[in-house]
Coordinates of C-alpha atoms in Angstrom, one line a residue:
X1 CA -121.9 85.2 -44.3
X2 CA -120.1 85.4 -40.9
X3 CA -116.7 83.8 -40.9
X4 CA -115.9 81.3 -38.4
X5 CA -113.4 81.9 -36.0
X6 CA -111.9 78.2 -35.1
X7 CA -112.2 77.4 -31.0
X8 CA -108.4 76.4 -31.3
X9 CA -108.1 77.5 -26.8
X10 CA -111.4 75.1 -25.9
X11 CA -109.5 72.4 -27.9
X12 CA -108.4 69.5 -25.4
X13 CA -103.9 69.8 -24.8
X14 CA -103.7 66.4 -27.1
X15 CA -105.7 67.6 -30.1
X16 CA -104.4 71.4 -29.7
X17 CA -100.8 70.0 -30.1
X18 CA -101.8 67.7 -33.5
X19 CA -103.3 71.1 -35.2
X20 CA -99.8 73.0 -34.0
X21 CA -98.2 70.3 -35.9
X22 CA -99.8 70.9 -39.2
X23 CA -100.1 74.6 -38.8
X24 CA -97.4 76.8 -40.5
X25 CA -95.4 79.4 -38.5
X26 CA -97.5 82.0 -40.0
X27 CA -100.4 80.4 -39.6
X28 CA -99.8 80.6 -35.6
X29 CA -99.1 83.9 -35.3
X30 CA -102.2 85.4 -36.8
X31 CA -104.1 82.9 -34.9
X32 CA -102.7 84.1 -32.3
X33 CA -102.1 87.5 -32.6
X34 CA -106.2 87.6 -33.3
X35 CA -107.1 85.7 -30.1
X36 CA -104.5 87.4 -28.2
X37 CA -103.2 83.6 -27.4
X38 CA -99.9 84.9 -28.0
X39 CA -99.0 87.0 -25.1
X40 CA -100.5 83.9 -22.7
X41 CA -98.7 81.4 -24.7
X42 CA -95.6 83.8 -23.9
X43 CA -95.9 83.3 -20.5
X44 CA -97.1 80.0 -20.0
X45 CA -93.5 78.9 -21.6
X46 CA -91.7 80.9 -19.3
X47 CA -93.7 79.5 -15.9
X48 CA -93.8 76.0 -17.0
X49 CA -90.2 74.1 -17.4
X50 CA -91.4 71.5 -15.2
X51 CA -94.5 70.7 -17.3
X52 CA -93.9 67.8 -19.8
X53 CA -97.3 68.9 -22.1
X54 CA -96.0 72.6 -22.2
X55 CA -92.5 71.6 -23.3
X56 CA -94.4 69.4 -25.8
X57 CA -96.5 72.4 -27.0
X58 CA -94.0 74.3 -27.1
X59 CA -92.0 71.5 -29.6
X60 CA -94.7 71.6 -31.5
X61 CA -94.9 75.1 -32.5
X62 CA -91.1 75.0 -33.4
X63 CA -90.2 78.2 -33.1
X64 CA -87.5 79.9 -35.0
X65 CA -85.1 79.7 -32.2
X66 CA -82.2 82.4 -33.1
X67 CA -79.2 81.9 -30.3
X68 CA -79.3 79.5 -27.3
X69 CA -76.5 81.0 -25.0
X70 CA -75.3 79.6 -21.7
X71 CA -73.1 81.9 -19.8
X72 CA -72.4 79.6 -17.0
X73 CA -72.6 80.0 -13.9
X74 CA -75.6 82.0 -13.7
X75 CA -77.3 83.0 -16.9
X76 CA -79.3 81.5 -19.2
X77 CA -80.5 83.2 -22.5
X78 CA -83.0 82.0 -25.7
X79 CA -83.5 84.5 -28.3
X80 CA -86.3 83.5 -30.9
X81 CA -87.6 85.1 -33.7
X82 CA -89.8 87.2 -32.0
X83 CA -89.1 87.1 -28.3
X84 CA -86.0 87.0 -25.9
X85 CA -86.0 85.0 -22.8
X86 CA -83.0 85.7 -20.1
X87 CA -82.9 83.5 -17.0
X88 CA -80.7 84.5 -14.1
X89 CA -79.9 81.8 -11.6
X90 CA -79.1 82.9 -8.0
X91 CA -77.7 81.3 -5.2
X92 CA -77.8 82.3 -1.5
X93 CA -76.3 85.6 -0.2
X94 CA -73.7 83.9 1.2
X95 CA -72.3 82.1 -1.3
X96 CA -73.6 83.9 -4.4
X97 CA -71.7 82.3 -7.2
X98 CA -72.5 78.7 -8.7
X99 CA -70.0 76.4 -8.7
X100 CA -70.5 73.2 -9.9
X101 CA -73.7 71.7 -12.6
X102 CA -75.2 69.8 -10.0
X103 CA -75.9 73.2 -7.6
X104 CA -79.6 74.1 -6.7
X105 CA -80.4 78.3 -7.3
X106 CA -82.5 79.5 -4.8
X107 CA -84.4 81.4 -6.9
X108 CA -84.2 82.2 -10.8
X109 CA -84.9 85.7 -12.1
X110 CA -87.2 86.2 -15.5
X111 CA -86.3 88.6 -17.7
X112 CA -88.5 89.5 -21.0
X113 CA -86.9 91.3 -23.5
X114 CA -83.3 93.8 -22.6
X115 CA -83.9 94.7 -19.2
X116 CA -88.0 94.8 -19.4
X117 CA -90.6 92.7 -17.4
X118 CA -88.6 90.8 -14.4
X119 CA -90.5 88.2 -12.8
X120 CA -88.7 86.0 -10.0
X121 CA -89.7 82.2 -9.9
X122 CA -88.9 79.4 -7.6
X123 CA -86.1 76.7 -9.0
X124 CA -88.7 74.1 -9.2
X125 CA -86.6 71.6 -8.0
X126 CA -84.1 71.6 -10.9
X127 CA -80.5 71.7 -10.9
X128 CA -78.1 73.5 -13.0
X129 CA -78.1 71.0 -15.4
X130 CA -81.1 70.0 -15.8
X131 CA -82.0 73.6 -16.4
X132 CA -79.6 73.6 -19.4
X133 CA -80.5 70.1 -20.3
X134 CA -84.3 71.4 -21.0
X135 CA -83.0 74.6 -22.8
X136 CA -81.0 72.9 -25.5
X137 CA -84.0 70.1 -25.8
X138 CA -86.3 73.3 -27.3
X139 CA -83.5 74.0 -29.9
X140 CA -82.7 71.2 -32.5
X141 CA -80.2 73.3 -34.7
X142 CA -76.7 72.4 -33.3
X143 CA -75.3 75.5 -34.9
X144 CA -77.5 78.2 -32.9
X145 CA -76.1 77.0 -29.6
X146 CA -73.0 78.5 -27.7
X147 CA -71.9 78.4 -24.6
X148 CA -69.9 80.9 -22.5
X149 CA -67.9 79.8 -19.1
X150 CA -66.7 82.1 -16.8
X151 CA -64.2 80.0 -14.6
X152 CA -63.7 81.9 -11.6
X153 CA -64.8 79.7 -8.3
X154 CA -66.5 77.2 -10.5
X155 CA -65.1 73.3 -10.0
X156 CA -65.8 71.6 -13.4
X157 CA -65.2 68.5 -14.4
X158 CA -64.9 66.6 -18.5
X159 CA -67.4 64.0 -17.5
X160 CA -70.3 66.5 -16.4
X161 CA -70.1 69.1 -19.2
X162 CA -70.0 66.2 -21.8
X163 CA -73.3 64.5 -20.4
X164 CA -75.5 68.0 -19.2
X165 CA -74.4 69.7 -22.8
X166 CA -75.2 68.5 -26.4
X167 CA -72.9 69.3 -29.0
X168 CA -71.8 72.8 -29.7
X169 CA -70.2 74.4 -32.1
X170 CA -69.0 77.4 -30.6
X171 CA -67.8 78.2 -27.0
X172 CA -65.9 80.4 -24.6
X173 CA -63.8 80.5 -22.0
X174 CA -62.9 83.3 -19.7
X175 CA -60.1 81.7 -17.3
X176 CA -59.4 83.6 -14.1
X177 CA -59.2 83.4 -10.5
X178 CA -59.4 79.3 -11.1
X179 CA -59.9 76.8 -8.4
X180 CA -58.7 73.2 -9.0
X181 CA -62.2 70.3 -8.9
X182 CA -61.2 67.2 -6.8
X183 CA -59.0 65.2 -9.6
X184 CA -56.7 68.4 -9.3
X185 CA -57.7 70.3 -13.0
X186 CA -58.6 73.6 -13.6
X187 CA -62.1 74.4 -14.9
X188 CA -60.8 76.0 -18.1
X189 CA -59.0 72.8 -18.6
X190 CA -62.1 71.0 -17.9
X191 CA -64.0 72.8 -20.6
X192 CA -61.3 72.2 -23.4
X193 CA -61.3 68.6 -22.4
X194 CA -64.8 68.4 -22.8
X195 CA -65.5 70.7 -25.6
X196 CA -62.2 71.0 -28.0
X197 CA -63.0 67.6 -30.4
X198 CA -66.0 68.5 -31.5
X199 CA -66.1 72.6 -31.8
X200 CA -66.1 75.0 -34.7
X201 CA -65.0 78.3 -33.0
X202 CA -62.9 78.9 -29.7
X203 CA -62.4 82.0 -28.3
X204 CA -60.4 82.4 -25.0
X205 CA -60.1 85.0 -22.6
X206 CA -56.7 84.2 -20.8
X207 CA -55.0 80.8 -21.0
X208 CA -55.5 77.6 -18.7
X209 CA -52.9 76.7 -16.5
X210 CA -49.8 74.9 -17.8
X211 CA -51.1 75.3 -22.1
X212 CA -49.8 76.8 -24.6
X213 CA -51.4 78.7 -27.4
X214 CA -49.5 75.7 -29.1
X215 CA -50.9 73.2 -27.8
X216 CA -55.0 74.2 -28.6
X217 CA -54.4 75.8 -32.1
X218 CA -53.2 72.1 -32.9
X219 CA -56.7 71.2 -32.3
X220 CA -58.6 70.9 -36.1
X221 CA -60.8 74.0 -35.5
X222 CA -62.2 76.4 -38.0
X223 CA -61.5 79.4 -35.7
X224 CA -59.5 80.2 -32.4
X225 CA -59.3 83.7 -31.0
X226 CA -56.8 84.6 -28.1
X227 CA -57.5 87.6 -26.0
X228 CA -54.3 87.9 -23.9
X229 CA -53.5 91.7 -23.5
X230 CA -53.5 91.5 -19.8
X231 CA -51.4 88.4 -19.7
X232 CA -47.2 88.2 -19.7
X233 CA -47.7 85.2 -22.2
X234 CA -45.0 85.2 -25.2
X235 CA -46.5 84.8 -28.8
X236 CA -43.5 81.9 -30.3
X237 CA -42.5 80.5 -33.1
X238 CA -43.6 76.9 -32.1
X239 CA -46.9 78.5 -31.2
X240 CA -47.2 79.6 -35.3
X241 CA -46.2 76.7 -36.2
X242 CA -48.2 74.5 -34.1
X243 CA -51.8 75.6 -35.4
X244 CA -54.2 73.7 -37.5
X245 CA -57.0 76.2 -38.1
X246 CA -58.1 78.3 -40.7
X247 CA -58.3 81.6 -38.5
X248 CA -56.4 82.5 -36.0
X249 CA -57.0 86.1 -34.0
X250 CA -54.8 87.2 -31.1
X251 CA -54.7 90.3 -29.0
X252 CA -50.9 89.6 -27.1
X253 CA -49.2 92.4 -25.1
X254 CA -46.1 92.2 -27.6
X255 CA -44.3 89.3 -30.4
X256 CA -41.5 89.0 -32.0
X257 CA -41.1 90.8 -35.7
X258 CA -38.4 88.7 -36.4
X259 CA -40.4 85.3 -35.5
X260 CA -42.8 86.3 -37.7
X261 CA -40.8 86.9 -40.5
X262 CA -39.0 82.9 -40.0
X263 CA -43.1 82.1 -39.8
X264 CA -43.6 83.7 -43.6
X265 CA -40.5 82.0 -44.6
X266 CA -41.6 78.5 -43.5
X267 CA -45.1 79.4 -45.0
X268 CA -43.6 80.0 -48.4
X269 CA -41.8 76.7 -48.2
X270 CA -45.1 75.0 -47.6
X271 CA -46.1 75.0 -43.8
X272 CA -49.4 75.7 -42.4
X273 CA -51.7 74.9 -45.4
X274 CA -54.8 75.0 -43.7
X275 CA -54.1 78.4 -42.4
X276 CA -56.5 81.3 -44.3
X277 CA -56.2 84.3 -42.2
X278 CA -54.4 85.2 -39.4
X279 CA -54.6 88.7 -37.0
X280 CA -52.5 90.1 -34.9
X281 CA -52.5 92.9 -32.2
X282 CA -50.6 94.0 -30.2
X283 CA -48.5 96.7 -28.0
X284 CA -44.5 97.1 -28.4
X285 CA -42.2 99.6 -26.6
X286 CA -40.6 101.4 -29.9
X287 CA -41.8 101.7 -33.7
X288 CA -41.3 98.4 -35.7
X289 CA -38.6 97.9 -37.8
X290 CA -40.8 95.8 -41.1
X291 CA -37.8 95.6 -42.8
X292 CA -36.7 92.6 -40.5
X293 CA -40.6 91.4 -41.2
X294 CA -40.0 91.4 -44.6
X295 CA -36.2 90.4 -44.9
X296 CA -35.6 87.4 -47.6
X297 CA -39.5 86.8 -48.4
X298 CA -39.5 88.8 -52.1
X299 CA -42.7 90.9 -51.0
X300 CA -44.1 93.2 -53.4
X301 CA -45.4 96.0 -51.8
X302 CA -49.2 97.5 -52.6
X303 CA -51.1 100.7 -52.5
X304 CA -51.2 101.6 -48.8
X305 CA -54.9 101.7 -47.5
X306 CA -54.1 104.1 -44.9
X307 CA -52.3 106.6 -46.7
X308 CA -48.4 107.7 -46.2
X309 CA -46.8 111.1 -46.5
X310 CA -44.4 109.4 -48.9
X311 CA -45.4 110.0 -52.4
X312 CA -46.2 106.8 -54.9
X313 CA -44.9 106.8 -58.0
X314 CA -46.7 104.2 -59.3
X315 CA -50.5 102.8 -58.2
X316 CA -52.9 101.0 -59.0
X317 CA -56.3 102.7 -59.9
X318 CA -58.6 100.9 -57.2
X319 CA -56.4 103.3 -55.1
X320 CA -59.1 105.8 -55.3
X321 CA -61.9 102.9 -53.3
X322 CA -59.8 104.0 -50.0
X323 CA -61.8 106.6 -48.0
X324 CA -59.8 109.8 -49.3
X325 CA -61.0 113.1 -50.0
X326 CA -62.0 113.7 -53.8
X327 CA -60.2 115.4 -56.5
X328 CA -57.1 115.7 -54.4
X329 CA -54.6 112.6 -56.5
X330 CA -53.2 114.1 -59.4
X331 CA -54.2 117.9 -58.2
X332 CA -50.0 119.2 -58.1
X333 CA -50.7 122.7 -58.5
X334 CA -52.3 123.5 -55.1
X335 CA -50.3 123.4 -51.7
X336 CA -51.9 123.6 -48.4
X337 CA -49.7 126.5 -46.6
X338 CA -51.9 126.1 -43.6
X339 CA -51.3 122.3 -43.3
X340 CA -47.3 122.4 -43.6
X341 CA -46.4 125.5 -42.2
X342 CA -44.2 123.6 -39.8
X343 CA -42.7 121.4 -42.2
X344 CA -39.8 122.7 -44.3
X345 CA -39.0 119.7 -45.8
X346 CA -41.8 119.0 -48.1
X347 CA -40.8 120.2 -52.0
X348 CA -41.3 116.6 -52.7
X349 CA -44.7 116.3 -51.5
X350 CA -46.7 119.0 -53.1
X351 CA -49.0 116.2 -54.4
X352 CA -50.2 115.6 -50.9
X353 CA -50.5 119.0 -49.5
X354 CA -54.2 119.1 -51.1
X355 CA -54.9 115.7 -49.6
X356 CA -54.8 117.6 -46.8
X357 CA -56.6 120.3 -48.3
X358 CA -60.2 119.1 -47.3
X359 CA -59.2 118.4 -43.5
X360 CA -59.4 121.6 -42.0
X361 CA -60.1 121.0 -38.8
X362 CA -56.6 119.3 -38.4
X363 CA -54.7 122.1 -39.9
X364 CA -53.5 122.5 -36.2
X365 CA -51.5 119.4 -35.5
X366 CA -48.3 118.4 -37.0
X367 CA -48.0 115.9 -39.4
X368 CA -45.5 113.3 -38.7
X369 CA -42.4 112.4 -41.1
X370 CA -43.4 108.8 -41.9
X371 CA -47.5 108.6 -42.2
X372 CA -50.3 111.0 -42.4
X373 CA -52.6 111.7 -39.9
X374 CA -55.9 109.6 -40.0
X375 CA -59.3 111.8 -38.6
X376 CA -60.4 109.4 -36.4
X377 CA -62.5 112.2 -34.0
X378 CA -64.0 115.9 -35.1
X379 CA -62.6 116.7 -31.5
X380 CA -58.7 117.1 -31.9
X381 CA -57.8 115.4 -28.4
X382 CA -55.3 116.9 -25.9
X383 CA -51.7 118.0 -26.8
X384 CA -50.2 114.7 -26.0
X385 CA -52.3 112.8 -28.1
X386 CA -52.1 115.3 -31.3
X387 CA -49.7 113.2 -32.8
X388 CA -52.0 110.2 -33.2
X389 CA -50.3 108.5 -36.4
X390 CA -51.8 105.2 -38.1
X391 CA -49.6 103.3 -41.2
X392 CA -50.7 100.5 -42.8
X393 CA -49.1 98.5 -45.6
X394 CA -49.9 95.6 -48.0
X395 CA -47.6 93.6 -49.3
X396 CA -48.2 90.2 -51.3
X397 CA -46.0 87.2 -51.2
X398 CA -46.8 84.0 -53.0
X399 CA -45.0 80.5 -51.5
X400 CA -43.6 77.4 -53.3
X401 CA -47.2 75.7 -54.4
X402 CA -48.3 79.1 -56.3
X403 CA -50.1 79.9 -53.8
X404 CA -51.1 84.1 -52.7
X405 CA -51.0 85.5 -49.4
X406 CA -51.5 89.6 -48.7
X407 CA -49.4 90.8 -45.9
X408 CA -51.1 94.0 -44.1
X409 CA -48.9 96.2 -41.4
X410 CA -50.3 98.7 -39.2
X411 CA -49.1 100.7 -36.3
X412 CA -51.0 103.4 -34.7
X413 CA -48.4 105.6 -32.1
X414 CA -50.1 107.6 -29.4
X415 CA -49.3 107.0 -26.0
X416 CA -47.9 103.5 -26.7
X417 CA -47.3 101.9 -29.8
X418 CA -50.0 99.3 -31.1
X419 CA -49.1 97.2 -33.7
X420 CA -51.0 95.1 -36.2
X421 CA -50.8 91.9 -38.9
X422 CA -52.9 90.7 -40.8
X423 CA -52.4 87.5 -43.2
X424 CA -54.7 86.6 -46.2
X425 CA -54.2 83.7 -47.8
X426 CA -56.0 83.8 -51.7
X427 CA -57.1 79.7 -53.0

């Protein structure tokens, strides 16, 4: 017997959208995969934003909707399960960039998928808001929605990001090149205003005028990155001090060791409790001095991921999970002449000459007095940079409640110094 193939695209809009509603996802897709409803559903949602029944169809089917992201001022981007929408706003030649929510596009660029099938459309009569407004109505989930603002010639004010965008848990702000809207604030000031009480994750790409690192870390956020390695700002004290998050990340031009090490100290005497992980990055015009880091906090140091030249008289067995070449720890007997030949100092290291042993396509360079060389490339680079060194550290602290932190130190010298911290609080 024949099997019936159910007339669901001669079914009237009201009765199609009741047998969406008790259909499971699965259940669409073969239907529509079979009928080849799919591909003309596709497109019907992407010409049809001002239809009321295709937003409602499109409700209905509720589609696994991955990432909802806004990078104001001119894109627009839903990624579902199974399909990725990008919409591109555009302005007049003229003045090409959008500058406040209630601006008209001239025109709004379709693109299906990275970079495929482009399609230009009409604005249809909405604004920038309302554009985003009917966006965020197809997702429900609160958690898949993040926005991105690029400040530059945009005028924003608190009062019109709070009403065109629902609640968010994670946004970004790239402040430059900002122009002040009519009560006299930045946009990036605007945004935080707007945003910072209710948000999950922060990450900003220079500082608003007139704030302090200080001053948003003290918001109760469960993340805050800083990306300020263009900018003259000052990592402080008060800065440290100041934040009540549970991770913060910062890329900073330089910071003080010695703040640091007063920023430990207060931890161990009970400061910061919220605070689970903390990264830092960043450049500084000679080698640090970690002693001053570690001065007067009774740090015991670890196994060094990254390897030294120094030998270790004592370690830990788990010592041999760090990417290392095999059979080269306790092998005494063997010494690399092609690997030190320039070194006349090394009687004491004969343990780590067949560490070396494995890397031959190194055995050119010179290995430095205070770390081994880390084969980042199977390309050694130029002359200048065939000193590339990396050293990292762990040491482990514990403060006044009993509670365990793991200090990790890194520097990496080429043609400038980069330094690194990381903080790892155990509960």
């Amino acid at each position: 017997m024949p099997t019936q193939r159910f007339p669901f695209q001669r079914l009237p809009d009201d009765l199609g959208l009741m047998v969406l509603n008790t259909m499971e996802y699965h259940e669409m897709w073969v239907h529509f995969l079979e009928s080849f409803i799919f591909v003309v559903f596709h497109f019907r949602f992407a010409f049809s934003f001002t239809s009321k029944k295709s937003l409602s169809m499109v409700t209905a089917l509720r589609l696994p909707i991955r990432h909802v992201k806004l990078a104001f001022p001119n894109e627009i981007a839903v990624l579902f399960d199974r399909a990725y929408y990008r919409f591109y706003l555009k302005m007049h030649e003229n003045d090409y960039e959008i500058r406040t929510l209630n601006d008209l596009p001239t025109s709004v660029d379709i693109y299906f998928g990275n970079g495929g099938l482009r399609l230009t459309w009409s604005n249809q009569g909405k604004k920038i808001d309302e554009w985003i407004q009917h966006f965020c109505s197809i997702s429900q989930q609160e958690n898949r929605r993040e926005v991105s603002i690029n400040t530059r010639k945009a005028r924003l004010n608190v009062q019109s990001l709070r009403n065109t965008f629902p609640r968010l848990k994670k946004v970004s702000i790239h402040c430059s090149g900002e122009e002040l809207n009519e009560n006299g604030i930045s946009s990036s000031e605007a945004a935080l205003r707007a945003f910072l009480p209710n948000l999950d994750t922060l990450l900003l790409y220079g500082l608003p005028p007139n704030r302090s690192i200080g001053s948003i870390g003290m918001a109760n956020l469960k993340q805050l990155h800083v990306y300020l390695d263009g900018s003259p700002y000052n990592l402080k004290l008060e800065d440290l001090l100041s934040l009540n998050v549970k991770t913060f990340i910062i890329m900073i031009n330089e910071f003080s060791i010695r703040d640091l090490n007063r920023f430990f100290k207060m931890w161990i005497m009970g400061s910061n409790p919220k605070l689970e992980y903390l990264e830092i990055y960043g450049h500084c015009s000679r080698l640090p001095d970690w002693n001053v880091l570690l001065n007067g906090l009774k740090a015991v140091e670890e196994e060094e991921e990254g390897g030294s030249d120094e030998p270790q008289e004592e370690g830990p067995k788990e010592a041999e999970a760090v990417e290392e070449p095999e059979d080269v720890q306790d092998d005494e007997g063997q010494e690399d002449d092609e690997e030190v030949e320039d070194e006349d100092e090394k009687d004491d290291y004969e343990d780590e000459g067949s560490e070396l042993e494995d890397e031959a396509e190194y055995e050119d360079e010179e290995e430095p007095e205070e770390a081994q060389i880390v084969p980042v490339a199977q390309v050694p680079r130029a002359a200048q940079r065939a000193e590339n060194t990396t050293v990292v550290k762990t040491y482990t602290i514990r403060n006044s409640l009993g509670v365990f932190a793991e200090i990790e130190t890194e520097f990496n010298r080429s043609a400038y110094v980069n330094v690194g911290l990381k903080f790892t609080v155990f509960n």
